[in-house]
Amino acid sequence: MALVSYRKKFIFLKTSKTAGTSIEGFLERYCLPPGEFAPQHARPETITEAGIIGARPGRTTGNPRFWSHMSAEELKGQVGDDLWEEYYKISVVRDPYDKVVSSFFFIARKSGEEFKDAAPEEVRCRFREFVKAGNLPIDRDKYTIAGRLCADFVIRYETLADDLGAVSERLGLEYNAEALPSYKAGIRPTGHRIEDLYDNETANIVEQTYRFEFKTFDYPLLSDLHPGLFRRQLFSLPAQAHFVRKYLRSVAKRLAGNGAG
């Protein structure tokens, strides 16, 4: 959900498959008057003098102004430019390959498939079909506006405890990593390594889809981590950009040469 704390002057912009609900469970107490917080997985839109808690899990009742997973641009429009600029904006990201795997198992479980007893080859085939079908969790609109990063601090899923600790120190929050609530855990079966689930085609699809995340947050490509298993596709977007730049340089040289003659 979207969170706005008047008490601590922060905004939380929730993304999917990034432990966002657990982070909400920690932060939303600072969006309520002191002493009024109680853990609650599903929560209606709540607006008090202490802050705003958007409806979770979304527009399920009524027509709330604030809801789960609303975009940064939508939230900015609701709270106004002055508050938006003043408050400390927080969001969360996750390694794109891992995020897609998490989404696959989450959606499979919601449809009644858990793959706990499935053969590894069956899981690989189903996962690759999922990626090629384009069912990827893309939510960069939560931390960007007009294609530019708008969050002041982006927590990484991989270093959640340390990053949330840094946010807490910055905002003056009482933080205990062991007390961080855990929601939606245990959905993904064990024993499925990322490098085993992907092949060149599906890894390249993720590379192209999440170019912004790989570049902005410096997540490594599978072709860099496992060069013996993966290779960059010749016509991936980064490769296309490389060849376009190379072609333009050659054209510029030819034009310069012609001008000199």
Short mmCIF file of N, CA and C in Angstrom, two decimals, residues 1-2 4 6 44-47 52-56 58 63-68 70 74-75 78-79:
data_model
loop_
_atom_site.label_atom_id
_atom_site.label_comp_id
_atom_site.label_asym_id
_atom_site.label_seq_id
_atom_site.Cartn_x
_atom_site.Cartn_y
_atom_site.Cartn_z
N MET A 1 0.84 -1.18 0.00
CA MET A 1 0.00 0.00 0.00
C MET A 1 0.88 1.24 0.00
N ALA A 2 0.30 2.32 -0.31
CA ALA A 2 1.00 3.59 -0.16
C ALA A 2 0.91 4.01 1.30
N VAL A 4 1.95 7.20 4.07
CA VAL A 4 2.42 8.56 4.29
C VAL A 4 2.42 8.80 5.79
N TYR A 6 2.86 11.50 8.62
CA TYR A 6 3.04 12.90 9.03
C TYR A 6 3.94 12.97 10.25
N PRO A 44 -8.12 -1.64 5.57
CA PRO A 44 -8.81 -0.65 4.73
C PRO A 44 -8.03 0.66 4.70
N GLU A 45 -8.40 1.53 3.80
CA GLU A 45 -7.79 2.86 3.75
C GLU A 45 -8.01 3.55 5.10
N THR A 46 -6.92 4.07 5.65
CA THR A 46 -6.98 4.72 6.96
C THR A 46 -6.27 6.07 6.87
N ILE A 47 -7.00 7.15 7.18
CA ILE A 47 -6.44 8.49 7.14
C ILE A 47 -6.69 9.15 8.49
N ILE A 52 -1.33 8.44 6.53
CA ILE A 52 -2.23 7.77 5.58
C ILE A 52 -1.75 6.34 5.37
N ILE A 53 -2.69 5.41 5.44
CA ILE A 53 -2.43 4.02 5.08
C ILE A 53 -3.38 3.66 3.95
N GLY A 54 -2.83 3.35 2.79
CA GLY A 54 -3.66 3.01 1.65
C GLY A 54 -4.34 1.67 1.83
N ALA A 55 -5.46 1.49 1.12
CA ALA A 55 -6.22 0.25 1.23
C ALA A 55 -5.39 -0.93 0.72
N ARG A 56 -5.41 -2.01 1.47
CA ARG A 56 -4.75 -3.24 1.07
C ARG A 56 -5.77 -4.35 1.16
N GLY A 58 -5.99 -3.33 -2.25
CA GLY A 58 -6.37 -2.59 -3.43
C GLY A 58 -7.77 -2.03 -3.37
N ASN A 63 -14.21 3.32 -3.04
CA ASN A 63 -13.33 3.95 -4.01
C ASN A 63 -12.30 4.79 -3.27
N PRO A 64 -11.28 4.13 -2.67
CA PRO A 64 -10.33 4.86 -1.83
C PRO A 64 -9.45 5.80 -2.65
N ARG A 65 -8.98 6.86 -2.02
CA ARG A 65 -8.02 7.77 -2.65
C ARG A 65 -6.62 7.18 -2.64
N PHE A 66 -6.35 6.31 -1.66
CA PHE A 66 -5.03 5.70 -1.51
C PHE A 66 -5.20 4.19 -1.45
N TRP A 67 -4.36 3.47 -2.19
CA TRP A 67 -4.52 2.02 -2.25
C TRP A 67 -3.17 1.35 -2.45
N SER A 68 -3.19 0.03 -2.34
CA SER A 68 -1.99 -0.77 -2.47
C SER A 68 -1.42 -0.65 -3.87
N MET A 70 -0.26 1.85 -5.57
CA MET A 70 -0.50 3.01 -6.43
C MET A 70 0.84 3.57 -6.90
N GLU A 74 0.61 8.96 -9.15
CA GLU A 74 -0.73 9.04 -8.57
C GLU A 74 -0.67 9.54 -7.13
N LEU A 75 0.28 9.02 -6.37
CA LEU A 75 0.40 9.43 -4.97
C LEU A 75 0.81 10.90 -4.87
N GLN A 78 -2.08 13.11 -5.25
CA GLN A 78 -2.99 13.14 -4.11
C GLN A 78 -2.45 13.97 -2.95
N VAL A 79 -1.15 13.86 -2.67
CA VAL A 79 -0.60 14.55 -1.49
C VAL A 79 -0.15 15.97 -1.80
#
